[in-house]
Amino acid sequence: MAQIGTDRKKAKEFLESGNVVGIPTETVYGLAGNALDTNAILRIFQVKNRPSFDPLIVHTDSIDKVSQFVTDIPNPARKLAEAFWPGPLTLLLPKQSLIPDLVTSGLSSVAVRIPNHPLTLDLLRSLNFPLAAPSANPFGYISPTTAQHVADQLGDQVPYILDGGPAGVGIESTIVGFENNVPTVFRLGGMALDQIEAVIGSVSVRTHSTSNPQAPGMLSSHYAPRKPLVLLSPGESPQPAGRIGALAFREPFGGIPASNQRILSPTGDLNEAAKNLFAYLRELDTLPIDLIYAEPLPNAGLGFAMNDRLRRASVPAPTTSPFQ
Ligand code: TXA
Ligand code: MG
């Protein structure tokens, strides 16, 4: 069983000997391994049960180091990096041959980010290689936002989980690419679109794809709890029937026991809601209920990214009652 602790040196030793380690970031916890060691990369794919066509994000601690892994940092990318790193932003940049093809699933660009977490930044500074790290959840399931979430699901396959407390942002990084010099968002995430546009002007958004996805966060079924989740329309209320639970934004729904509901932010703060989203989905997934109703978030700030996750986690509203 994995050991959970705050010993950065221990994490370093495991990583240097080719092991994978759970690491905290401000977005979600990652399952980290030496990005330049193909055996460590293979181990990441194996532990997550992740298909090899889904590339990994490379984490490091400075723009100087990023320059060693890529052949070019286009102007808008540099502006975003300077404005938001360390932070919940991932940039797709043309890769150097130093980065194994396994990391990028054969793509010519590599996803890079500098995470904003003091413990992990210290760890990255102490290593002489970057860390490949997908979210530390079994492929397709909800991302972990605490060390315990990682232990619950991957604990028997990971020797050490570095505990940096609950993730402060709570939702994965926003992914931006620069194909043909057009800044394009491939995954909505912890860096809100309007913040990005304030720095580089308007960007196109391409996050929906059902086949041959460029970023598998684009796959339509992803981030899903085990229980069926129905995403309500704005203003719609759940049909009280059977054993149901709800994920609400500010106020609980009538007709459902309070113990079966989680309220993302009573004050209506979208950042607080993002921070709670995945932990609450996990809690609802363990309750004695058969169906989770989720209220859509307002389309502002991190609300877009949260609605994207809920949409991907949802099944279409049932046309016949699931309780028959
Ligand atoms: O916040 C985050 O980004 C977290 C933390 C741990 O940093 N990581 C994370 O990794 O969410 P993961 O593997 O769960 O999601 C990474 C996404 C995937 O959808 C993947 O397809 C996309 O990034 N991606 C990685 N490399 C890519 C590339 N070269 N081109 C296009 N998409 C890429
Ligand atoms: Mg993931």
mmCIF file of C-alpha atoms and ligand atoms in Angstrom:
data_model
loop_
_atom_site.group_PDB
_atom_site.id
_atom_site.type_symbol
_atom_site.label_atom_id
_atom_site.label_comp_id
_atom_site.label_asym_id
_atom_site.label_seq_id
_atom_site.Cartn_x
_atom_site.Cartn_y
_atom_site.Cartn_z
ATOM 1 C CA MET A 1 0.000 0.000 0.000
ATOM 2 C CA ALA A 2 1.238 3.468 -0.828
ATOM 3 C CA GLN A 3 2.748 5.564 1.876
ATOM 4 C CA ILE A 4 1.293 9.071 2.114
ATOM 5 C CA GLY A 5 3.662 11.760 3.404
ATOM 6 C CA THR A 6 5.250 15.141 2.935
ATOM 7 C CA ASP A 7 8.825 13.923 2.464
ATOM 8 C CA ARG A 8 10.001 15.517 -0.770
ATOM 9 C CA LYS A 9 13.355 13.708 -0.594
ATOM 10 C CA LYS A 10 11.629 10.353 -0.473
ATOM 11 C CA ALA A 11 9.553 11.289 -3.535
ATOM 12 C CA LYS A 12 12.765 12.334 -5.288
ATOM 13 C CA GLU A 13 14.456 9.015 -4.516
ATOM 14 C CA PHE A 14 11.542 6.979 -5.828
ATOM 15 C CA LEU A 15 11.440 9.067 -9.013
ATOM 16 C CA GLU A 16 15.201 8.836 -9.528
ATOM 17 C CA SER A 17 15.037 5.062 -9.295
ATOM 18 C CA GLY A 18 12.379 4.911 -12.044
ATOM 19 C CA ASN A 19 9.272 4.611 -9.874
ATOM 20 C CA VAL A 20 6.009 6.492 -10.200
ATOM 21 C CA VAL A 21 4.862 8.796 -7.382
ATOM 22 C CA GLY A 22 1.623 10.666 -6.647
ATOM 23 C CA ILE A 23 2.276 14.420 -6.611
ATOM 24 C CA PRO A 24 0.141 17.413 -5.629
ATOM 25 C CA THR A 25 -0.534 20.269 -8.016
ATOM 26 C CA GLU A 26 -2.909 23.222 -7.773
ATOM 27 C CA THR A 27 -5.269 21.599 -10.305
ATOM 28 C CA VAL A 28 -5.464 17.892 -9.430
ATOM 29 C CA TYR A 29 -3.005 15.257 -8.171
ATOM 30 C CA GLY A 30 -0.710 13.766 -10.787
ATOM 31 C CA LEU A 31 0.831 10.329 -11.249
ATOM 32 C CA ALA A 32 4.419 11.347 -11.920
ATOM 33 C CA GLY A 33 7.389 9.619 -13.497
ATOM 34 C CA ASN A 34 10.660 10.612 -15.173
ATOM 35 C CA ALA A 35 9.527 12.044 -18.534
ATOM 36 C CA LEU A 36 12.822 11.029 -20.163
ATOM 37 C CA ASP A 37 12.672 7.382 -19.029
ATOM 38 C CA THR A 38 10.481 5.212 -21.252
ATOM 39 C CA ASN A 39 10.141 2.529 -18.575
ATOM 40 C CA ALA A 40 8.737 5.038 -16.106
ATOM 41 C CA ILE A 41 6.348 6.299 -18.823
ATOM 42 C CA LEU A 42 5.171 2.773 -19.583
ATOM 43 C CA ARG A 43 4.546 2.272 -15.878
ATOM 44 C CA ILE A 44 2.333 5.394 -15.783
ATOM 45 C CA PHE A 45 0.202 4.085 -18.659
ATOM 46 C CA GLN A 46 -0.017 0.693 -16.968
ATOM 47 C CA VAL A 47 -0.991 1.981 -13.518
ATOM 48 C CA LYS A 48 -3.686 4.248 -14.958
ATOM 49 C CA ASN A 49 -4.862 1.631 -17.435
ATOM 50 C CA ARG A 50 -4.555 4.412 -19.972
ATOM 51 C CA PRO A 51 -4.603 3.797 -23.722
ATOM 52 C CA SER A 52 -1.249 4.557 -25.360
ATOM 53 C CA PHE A 53 -2.860 7.028 -27.796
ATOM 54 C CA ASP A 54 -3.500 9.475 -24.935
ATOM 55 C CA PRO A 55 -0.377 11.658 -24.493
ATOM 56 C CA LEU A 56 1.006 12.953 -21.190
ATOM 57 C CA ILE A 57 1.756 16.449 -19.885
ATOM 58 C CA VAL A 58 5.398 17.207 -19.043
ATOM 59 C CA HIS A 59 5.884 19.238 -15.854
ATOM 60 C CA THR A 60 8.872 21.389 -15.068
ATOM 61 C CA ASP A 61 9.775 24.458 -13.000
ATOM 62 C CA SER A 62 11.067 27.168 -15.351
ATOM 63 C CA ILE A 63 10.596 28.567 -18.849
ATOM 64 C CA ASP A 64 14.331 28.024 -19.398
ATOM 65 C CA LYS A 65 13.893 24.311 -18.851
ATOM 66 C CA VAL A 66 10.829 24.276 -21.139
ATOM 67 C CA SER A 67 13.080 25.703 -23.892
ATOM 68 C CA GLN A 68 15.199 22.550 -23.667
ATOM 69 C CA PHE A 69 12.219 20.316 -24.430
ATOM 70 C CA VAL A 70 10.692 22.253 -27.355
ATOM 71 C CA THR A 71 11.972 23.629 -30.659
ATOM 72 C CA ASP A 72 9.956 26.834 -30.583
ATOM 73 C CA ILE A 73 7.874 28.963 -28.237
ATOM 74 C CA PRO A 74 5.631 31.085 -30.468
ATOM 75 C CA ASN A 75 4.951 34.615 -29.297
ATOM 76 C CA PRO A 76 1.452 34.097 -27.903
ATOM 77 C CA ALA A 77 2.685 31.007 -26.034
ATOM 78 C CA ARG A 78 5.500 32.984 -24.457
ATOM 79 C CA LYS A 79 3.076 35.705 -23.405
ATOM 80 C CA LEU A 80 0.782 33.169 -21.753
ATOM 81 C CA ALA A 81 3.712 31.411 -20.075
ATOM 82 C CA GLU A 82 4.994 34.685 -18.668
ATOM 83 C CA ALA A 83 1.558 35.754 -17.497
ATOM 84 C CA PHE A 84 0.307 32.502 -15.984
ATOM 85 C CA TRP A 85 3.147 30.115 -15.108
ATOM 86 C CA PRO A 86 3.360 28.639 -12.583
ATOM 87 C CA GLY A 87 -0.349 28.010 -12.991
ATOM 88 C CA PRO A 88 -3.209 25.883 -14.362
ATOM 89 C CA LEU A 89 -2.234 26.267 -18.005
ATOM 90 C CA THR A 90 -0.737 23.688 -20.388
ATOM 91 C CA LEU A 91 0.851 24.713 -23.690
ATOM 92 C CA LEU A 92 1.239 22.436 -26.729
ATOM 93 C CA LEU A 93 4.638 23.156 -28.309
ATOM 94 C CA PRO A 94 6.758 21.432 -31.000
ATOM 95 C CA LYS A 95 8.897 18.849 -29.223
ATOM 96 C CA GLN A 96 12.615 18.190 -29.203
ATOM 97 C CA SER A 97 13.694 14.600 -29.862
ATOM 98 C CA LEU A 98 14.810 14.413 -26.210
ATOM 99 C CA ILE A 99 11.157 13.907 -25.244
ATOM 100 C CA PRO A 100 10.276 10.256 -25.927
ATOM 101 C CA ASP A 101 7.553 9.622 -28.534
ATOM 102 C CA LEU A 102 5.795 7.533 -25.912
ATOM 103 C CA VAL A 103 5.096 10.710 -23.897
ATOM 104 C CA THR A 104 3.390 12.437 -26.831
ATOM 105 C CA SER A 105 1.782 9.288 -28.284
ATOM 106 C CA GLY A 106 3.753 9.935 -31.440
ATOM 107 C CA LEU A 107 2.526 13.529 -31.862
ATOM 108 C CA SER A 108 5.072 16.154 -32.873
ATOM 109 C CA SER A 109 3.997 18.515 -30.089
ATOM 110 C CA VAL A 110 4.511 18.081 -26.371
ATOM 111 C CA ALA A 111 2.180 19.357 -23.653
ATOM 112 C CA VAL A 112 4.128 21.307 -21.007
ATOM 113 C CA ARG A 113 3.212 23.093 -17.838
ATOM 114 C CA ILE A 114 4.739 24.626 -14.712
ATOM 115 C CA PRO A 115 2.406 23.702 -11.859
ATOM 116 C CA ASN A 116 1.784 26.143 -9.041
ATOM 117 C CA HIS A 117 2.356 24.074 -5.933
ATOM 118 C CA PRO A 118 5.263 24.868 -3.566
ATOM 119 C CA LEU A 119 6.066 21.255 -2.688
ATOM 120 C CA THR A 120 6.008 20.066 -6.287
ATOM 121 C CA LEU A 121 7.955 23.093 -7.525
ATOM 122 C CA ASP A 122 10.655 22.277 -4.955
ATOM 123 C CA LEU A 123 10.623 18.663 -6.083
ATOM 124 C CA LEU A 124 10.930 19.665 -9.757
ATOM 125 C CA ARG A 125 13.817 22.021 -8.958
ATOM 126 C CA SER A 126 15.656 19.214 -7.199
ATOM 127 C CA LEU A 127 15.397 16.783 -10.128
ATOM 128 C CA ASN A 128 17.538 16.740 -13.250
ATOM 129 C CA PHE A 129 14.639 15.540 -15.420
ATOM 130 C CA PRO A 130 11.061 16.756 -15.998
ATOM 131 C CA LEU A 131 8.040 14.814 -14.759
ATOM 132 C CA ALA A 132 5.374 13.340 -16.996
ATOM 133 C CA ALA A 133 2.165 13.339 -14.999
ATOM 134 C CA PRO A 134 -1.400 12.586 -15.986
ATOM 135 C CA SER A 135 -4.123 13.003 -13.397
ATOM 136 C CA ALA A 136 -3.689 10.205 -10.831
ATOM 137 C CA ASN A 137 -6.987 8.412 -11.459
ATOM 138 C CA PRO A 138 -7.826 5.237 -13.335
ATOM 139 C CA PHE A 139 -8.470 6.233 -16.969
ATOM 140 C CA GLY A 140 -11.936 7.712 -17.438
ATOM 141 C CA TYR A 141 -12.698 8.238 -13.723
ATOM 142 C CA ILE A 142 -12.900 11.486 -11.732
ATOM 143 C CA SER A 143 -9.537 13.215 -11.131
ATOM 144 C CA PRO A 144 -8.154 13.183 -7.553
ATOM 145 C CA THR A 145 -7.912 16.408 -5.565
ATOM 146 C CA THR A 146 -6.433 14.933 -2.353
ATOM 147 C CA ALA A 147 -3.639 12.462 -1.575
ATOM 148 C CA GLN A 148 -6.258 10.143 -0.082
ATOM 149 C CA HIS A 149 -8.191 10.081 -3.396
ATOM 150 C CA VAL A 150 -5.005 8.824 -5.064
ATOM 151 C CA ALA A 151 -4.431 6.210 -2.357
ATOM 152 C CA ASP A 152 -8.058 5.033 -2.598
ATOM 153 C CA GLN A 153 -7.709 4.099 -6.240
ATOM 154 C CA LEU A 154 -4.050 3.577 -7.074
ATOM 155 C CA GLY A 155 -2.626 2.955 -3.612
ATOM 156 C CA ASP A 156 -1.643 -0.642 -4.256
ATOM 157 C CA GLN A 157 0.374 0.297 -7.343
ATOM 158 C CA VAL A 158 2.180 3.446 -6.204
ATOM 159 C CA PRO A 159 4.928 3.348 -3.541
ATOM 160 C CA TYR A 160 4.599 6.961 -2.388
ATOM 161 C CA ILE A 161 2.101 9.828 -2.534
ATOM 162 C CA LEU A 162 3.411 13.284 -1.717
ATOM 163 C CA ASP A 163 0.713 15.029 0.302
ATOM 164 C CA GLY A 164 0.324 18.714 -0.507
ATOM 165 C CA GLY A 165 -3.178 19.130 0.904
ATOM 166 C CA PRO A 166 -6.381 19.544 -1.107
ATOM 167 C CA ALA A 167 -5.842 21.003 -4.586
ATOM 168 C CA GLY A 168 -6.532 24.742 -4.578
ATOM 169 C CA VAL A 169 -7.997 25.040 -8.092
ATOM 170 C CA GLY A 170 -9.611 21.615 -8.278
ATOM 171 C CA ILE A 171 -10.011 21.235 -12.023
ATOM 172 C CA GLU A 172 -7.395 20.204 -14.613
ATOM 173 C CA SER A 173 -5.289 22.737 -16.495
ATOM 174 C CA THR A 174 -6.536 24.578 -19.565
ATOM 175 C CA ILE A 175 -4.758 23.272 -22.688
ATOM 176 C CA VAL A 176 -3.793 25.727 -25.441
ATOM 177 C CA GLY A 177 -2.136 24.854 -28.776
ATOM 178 C CA PHE A 178 -0.786 27.100 -31.537
ATOM 179 C CA GLU A 179 -1.284 25.166 -34.791
ATOM 180 C CA ASN A 180 -0.593 27.452 -37.752
ATOM 181 C CA ASN A 181 -0.086 30.223 -35.224
ATOM 182 C CA VAL A 182 -3.763 30.211 -34.251
ATOM 183 C CA PRO A 183 -4.126 29.923 -30.453
ATOM 184 C CA THR A 184 -6.667 27.164 -29.855
ATOM 185 C CA VAL A 185 -8.053 25.848 -26.581
ATOM 186 C CA PHE A 186 -8.240 22.037 -26.620
ATOM 187 C CA ARG A 187 -9.404 21.570 -23.049
ATOM 188 C CA LEU A 188 -11.249 24.045 -20.849
ATOM 189 C CA GLY A 189 -9.776 24.041 -17.368
ATOM 190 C CA GLY A 190 -8.503 25.888 -14.335
ATOM 191 C CA MET A 191 -7.366 28.958 -16.273
ATOM 192 C CA ALA A 192 -10.502 30.795 -17.391
ATOM 193 C CA LEU A 193 -10.885 31.698 -21.054
ATOM 194 C CA ASP A 194 -11.390 35.398 -20.412
ATOM 195 C CA GLN A 195 -8.048 35.569 -18.566
ATOM 196 C CA ILE A 196 -6.305 33.975 -21.554
ATOM 197 C CA GLU A 197 -8.045 36.294 -23.998
ATOM 198 C CA ALA A 198 -7.073 39.305 -21.917
ATOM 199 C CA VAL A 199 -3.432 38.464 -22.701
ATOM 200 C CA ILE A 200 -3.437 37.226 -26.326
ATOM 201 C CA GLY A 201 -6.793 38.311 -27.730
ATOM 202 C CA SER A 202 -9.524 35.989 -28.914
ATOM 203 C CA VAL A 203 -8.783 32.276 -29.153
ATOM 204 C CA SER A 204 -10.701 29.521 -30.842
ATOM 205 C CA VAL A 205 -12.072 26.684 -28.753
ATOM 206 C CA ARG A 206 -12.032 23.119 -30.057
ATOM 207 C CA THR A 207 -12.920 20.820 -27.220
ATOM 208 C CA HIS A 208 -15.514 18.560 -28.813
ATOM 209 C CA SER A 209 -14.527 15.528 -30.714
ATOM 210 C CA THR A 210 -15.802 11.991 -30.505
ATOM 211 C CA SER A 211 -13.318 10.225 -32.755
ATOM 212 C CA ASN A 212 -9.554 10.481 -33.005
ATOM 213 C CA PRO A 213 -9.394 13.167 -30.328
ATOM 214 C CA GLN A 214 -6.426 15.464 -30.301
ATOM 215 C CA ALA A 215 -6.715 15.740 -26.533
ATOM 216 C CA PRO A 216 -8.504 12.823 -24.916
ATOM 217 C CA GLY A 217 -10.023 15.160 -22.392
ATOM 218 C CA MET A 218 -12.008 15.690 -25.604
ATOM 219 C CA LEU A 219 -13.477 12.199 -25.503
ATOM 220 C CA SER A 220 -17.166 12.526 -24.778
ATOM 221 C CA SER A 221 -17.223 10.004 -21.946
ATOM 222 C CA HIS A 222 -14.590 11.051 -19.431
ATOM 223 C CA TYR A 223 -14.258 12.216 -15.846
ATOM 224 C CA ALA A 224 -17.247 10.025 -15.007
ATOM 225 C CA PRO A 225 -18.409 8.660 -11.644
ATOM 226 C CA ARG A 226 -19.479 4.998 -11.574
ATOM 227 C CA LYS A 227 -23.074 5.978 -10.897
ATOM 228 C CA PRO A 228 -25.138 7.446 -13.719
ATOM 229 C CA LEU A 229 -25.161 11.244 -13.602
ATOM 230 C CA VAL A 230 -27.880 13.344 -15.195
ATOM 231 C CA LEU A 231 -26.998 16.936 -16.011
ATOM 232 C CA LEU A 232 -30.070 19.095 -15.485
ATOM 233 C CA SER A 233 -30.951 22.040 -17.722
ATOM 234 C CA PRO A 234 -30.648 25.505 -16.179
ATOM 235 C CA GLY A 235 -33.577 26.023 -13.808
ATOM 236 C CA GLU A 236 -34.682 22.378 -14.000
ATOM 237 C CA SER A 237 -35.217 20.354 -10.786
ATOM 238 C CA PRO A 238 -34.673 16.627 -10.268
ATOM 239 C CA GLN A 239 -37.715 14.346 -10.350
ATOM 240 C CA PRO A 240 -37.878 13.051 -6.765
ATOM 241 C CA ALA A 241 -38.131 9.269 -7.244
ATOM 242 C CA GLY A 242 -36.177 6.317 -5.934
ATOM 243 C CA ARG A 243 -32.740 6.696 -4.366
ATOM 244 C CA ILE A 244 -31.339 9.855 -5.866
ATOM 245 C CA GLY A 245 -28.676 12.370 -4.927
ATOM 246 C CA ALA A 246 -27.802 15.813 -6.205
ATOM 247 C CA LEU A 247 -24.839 18.061 -6.830
ATOM 248 C CA ALA A 248 -26.174 21.601 -6.499
ATOM 249 C CA PHE A 249 -24.492 24.955 -7.015
ATOM 250 C CA ARG A 250 -25.745 27.226 -4.190
ATOM 251 C CA GLU A 251 -28.802 25.637 -2.586
ATOM 252 C CA PRO A 252 -30.072 22.124 -2.021
ATOM 253 C CA PHE A 253 -32.991 20.856 -4.079
ATOM 254 C CA GLY A 254 -36.347 20.200 -2.399
ATOM 255 C CA GLY A 255 -37.542 16.605 -2.109
ATOM 256 C CA ILE A 256 -34.080 15.014 -1.729
ATOM 257 C CA PRO A 257 -32.572 14.235 1.707
ATOM 258 C CA ALA A 258 -29.818 16.719 2.639
ATOM 259 C CA SER A 259 -27.434 13.818 3.275
ATOM 260 C CA ASN A 260 -27.713 12.881 -0.398
ATOM 261 C CA GLN A 261 -26.832 16.361 -1.624
ATOM 262 C CA ARG A 262 -23.599 18.327 -1.948
ATOM 263 C CA ILE A 263 -23.580 22.098 -2.351
ATOM 264 C CA LEU A 264 -20.634 23.373 -4.416
ATOM 265 C CA SER A 265 -20.636 26.948 -3.117
ATOM 266 C CA PRO A 266 -23.386 28.420 -0.919
ATOM 267 C CA THR A 267 -22.033 31.909 -1.713
ATOM 268 C CA GLY A 268 -22.057 31.288 -5.469
ATOM 269 C CA ASP A 269 -18.269 31.487 -5.852
ATOM 270 C CA LEU A 270 -17.254 29.583 -9.004
ATOM 271 C CA ASN A 271 -13.650 29.131 -7.814
ATOM 272 C CA GLU A 272 -14.880 27.540 -4.597
ATOM 273 C CA ALA A 273 -17.246 25.374 -6.644
ATOM 274 C CA ALA A 274 -14.359 24.149 -8.847
ATOM 275 C CA LYS A 275 -12.321 23.319 -5.774
ATOM 276 C CA ASN A 276 -15.144 21.119 -4.440
ATOM 277 C CA LEU A 277 -16.407 19.602 -7.700
ATOM 278 C CA PHE A 278 -14.425 16.354 -7.950
ATOM 279 C CA ALA A 279 -14.350 15.613 -4.207
ATOM 280 C CA TYR A 280 -18.136 15.984 -4.023
ATOM 281 C CA LEU A 281 -18.668 13.817 -7.101
ATOM 282 C CA ARG A 282 -16.574 11.125 -5.426
ATOM 283 C CA GLU A 283 -18.614 11.419 -2.230
ATOM 284 C CA LEU A 284 -21.892 11.159 -4.132
ATOM 285 C CA ASP A 285 -20.506 8.129 -5.949
ATOM 286 C CA THR A 286 -20.118 6.278 -2.635
ATOM 287 C CA LEU A 287 -23.594 7.067 -1.217
ATOM 288 C CA PRO A 288 -26.442 4.558 -1.279
ATOM 289 C CA ILE A 289 -28.095 6.208 -4.279
ATOM 290 C CA ASP A 290 -28.736 5.010 -7.828
ATOM 291 C CA LEU A 291 -28.600 8.264 -9.739
ATOM 292 C CA ILE A 292 -26.820 11.617 -9.343
ATOM 293 C CA TYR A 293 -28.487 14.789 -10.613
ATOM 294 C CA ALA A 294 -26.132 17.695 -11.282
ATOM 295 C CA GLU A 295 -27.100 21.321 -11.620
ATOM 296 C CA PRO A 296 -25.303 23.197 -14.418
ATOM 297 C CA LEU A 297 -23.040 26.069 -13.341
ATOM 298 C CA PRO A 298 -23.384 29.619 -14.643
ATOM 299 C CA ASN A 299 -21.456 30.108 -17.890
ATOM 300 C CA ALA A 300 -18.779 32.427 -16.537
ATOM 301 C CA GLY A 301 -15.196 31.993 -15.310
ATOM 302 C CA LEU A 302 -14.521 28.371 -14.336
ATOM 303 C CA GLY A 303 -18.228 27.567 -14.889
ATOM 304 C CA PHE A 304 -17.539 26.681 -18.545
ATOM 305 C CA ALA A 305 -14.901 24.095 -17.607
ATOM 306 C CA MET A 306 -17.090 22.633 -14.849
ATOM 307 C CA ASN A 307 -20.067 22.304 -17.220
ATOM 308 C CA ASP A 308 -17.747 20.617 -19.699
ATOM 309 C CA ARG A 309 -16.730 18.025 -17.053
ATOM 310 C CA LEU A 310 -20.352 17.463 -15.978
ATOM 311 C CA ARG A 311 -21.446 17.038 -19.593
ATOM 312 C CA ARG A 312 -18.767 14.419 -20.157
ATOM 313 C CA ALA A 313 -19.652 12.677 -16.894
ATOM 314 C CA SER A 314 -23.343 12.597 -17.751
ATOM 315 C CA VAL A 315 -25.556 10.109 -19.423
ATOM 316 C CA PRO A 316 -28.478 11.432 -21.463
ATOM 317 C CA ALA A 317 -31.565 12.152 -19.332
ATOM 318 C CA PRO A 318 -33.507 8.900 -19.003
ATOM 319 C CA THR A 319 -36.588 8.663 -21.233
ATOM 320 C CA THR A 320 -37.996 5.894 -19.056
ATOM 321 C CA SER A 321 -37.556 5.809 -15.306
ATOM 322 C CA PRO A 322 -34.384 4.012 -14.180
ATOM 323 C CA PHE A 323 -36.331 2.827 -11.118
ATOM 324 C CA GLN A 324 -38.739 0.474 -12.838
HETATM 325 O O1 TXA B 1 -3.983 19.896 -14.521
HETATM 326 C C1 TXA B 1 -3.511 19.020 -15.234
HETATM 327 O O2 TXA B 1 -3.294 19.196 -16.463
HETATM 328 C C2 TXA B 1 -3.174 17.676 -14.578
HETATM 329 C C3 TXA B 1 -2.049 17.882 -13.575
HETATM 330 C C4 TXA B 1 -1.582 16.597 -12.958
HETATM 331 O O3 TXA B 1 -1.004 18.595 -14.184
HETATM 332 N N1 TXA B 1 -2.842 16.703 -15.562
HETATM 333 C C5 TXA B 1 -3.769 16.176 -16.401
HETATM 334 O O4 TXA B 1 -3.246 15.208 -17.235
HETATM 335 O O5 TXA B 1 -4.938 16.509 -16.424
HETATM 336 P P1 TXA B 1 -4.159 14.194 -18.052
HETATM 337 O O6 TXA B 1 -3.179 13.247 -18.634
HETATM 338 O O7 TXA B 1 -5.207 13.645 -17.205
HETATM 339 O O8 TXA B 1 -4.749 15.076 -19.193
HETATM 340 C C6 TXA B 1 -3.867 15.593 -20.129
HETATM 341 C C7 TXA B 1 -4.560 15.955 -21.398
HETATM 342 C C8 TXA B 1 -5.103 14.759 -22.113
HETATM 343 O O9 TXA B 1 -6.422 15.042 -22.519
HETATM 344 C C9 TXA B 1 -4.137 14.636 -23.266
HETATM 345 O O10 TXA B 1 -4.718 14.071 -24.382
HETATM 346 C C10 TXA B 1 -3.719 16.052 -23.522
HETATM 347 O O11 TXA B 1 -3.597 16.571 -22.235
HETATM 348 N N2 TXA B 1 -2.411 16.106 -24.189
HETATM 349 C C11 TXA B 1 -1.229 15.754 -23.667
HETATM 350 N N3 TXA B 1 -0.264 15.895 -24.581
HETATM 351 C C12 TXA B 1 -0.840 16.338 -25.703
HETATM 352 C C13 TXA B 1 -0.359 16.673 -27.004
HETATM 353 N N4 TXA B 1 0.922 16.560 -27.322
HETATM 354 N N5 TXA B 1 -1.260 17.113 -27.916
HETATM 355 C C14 TXA B 1 -2.562 17.225 -27.589
HETATM 356 N N6 TXA B 1 -3.075 16.921 -26.380
HETATM 357 C C15 TXA B 1 -2.230 16.481 -25.442
HETATM 358 MG MG MG B 2 -6.976 12.998 -16.672
#
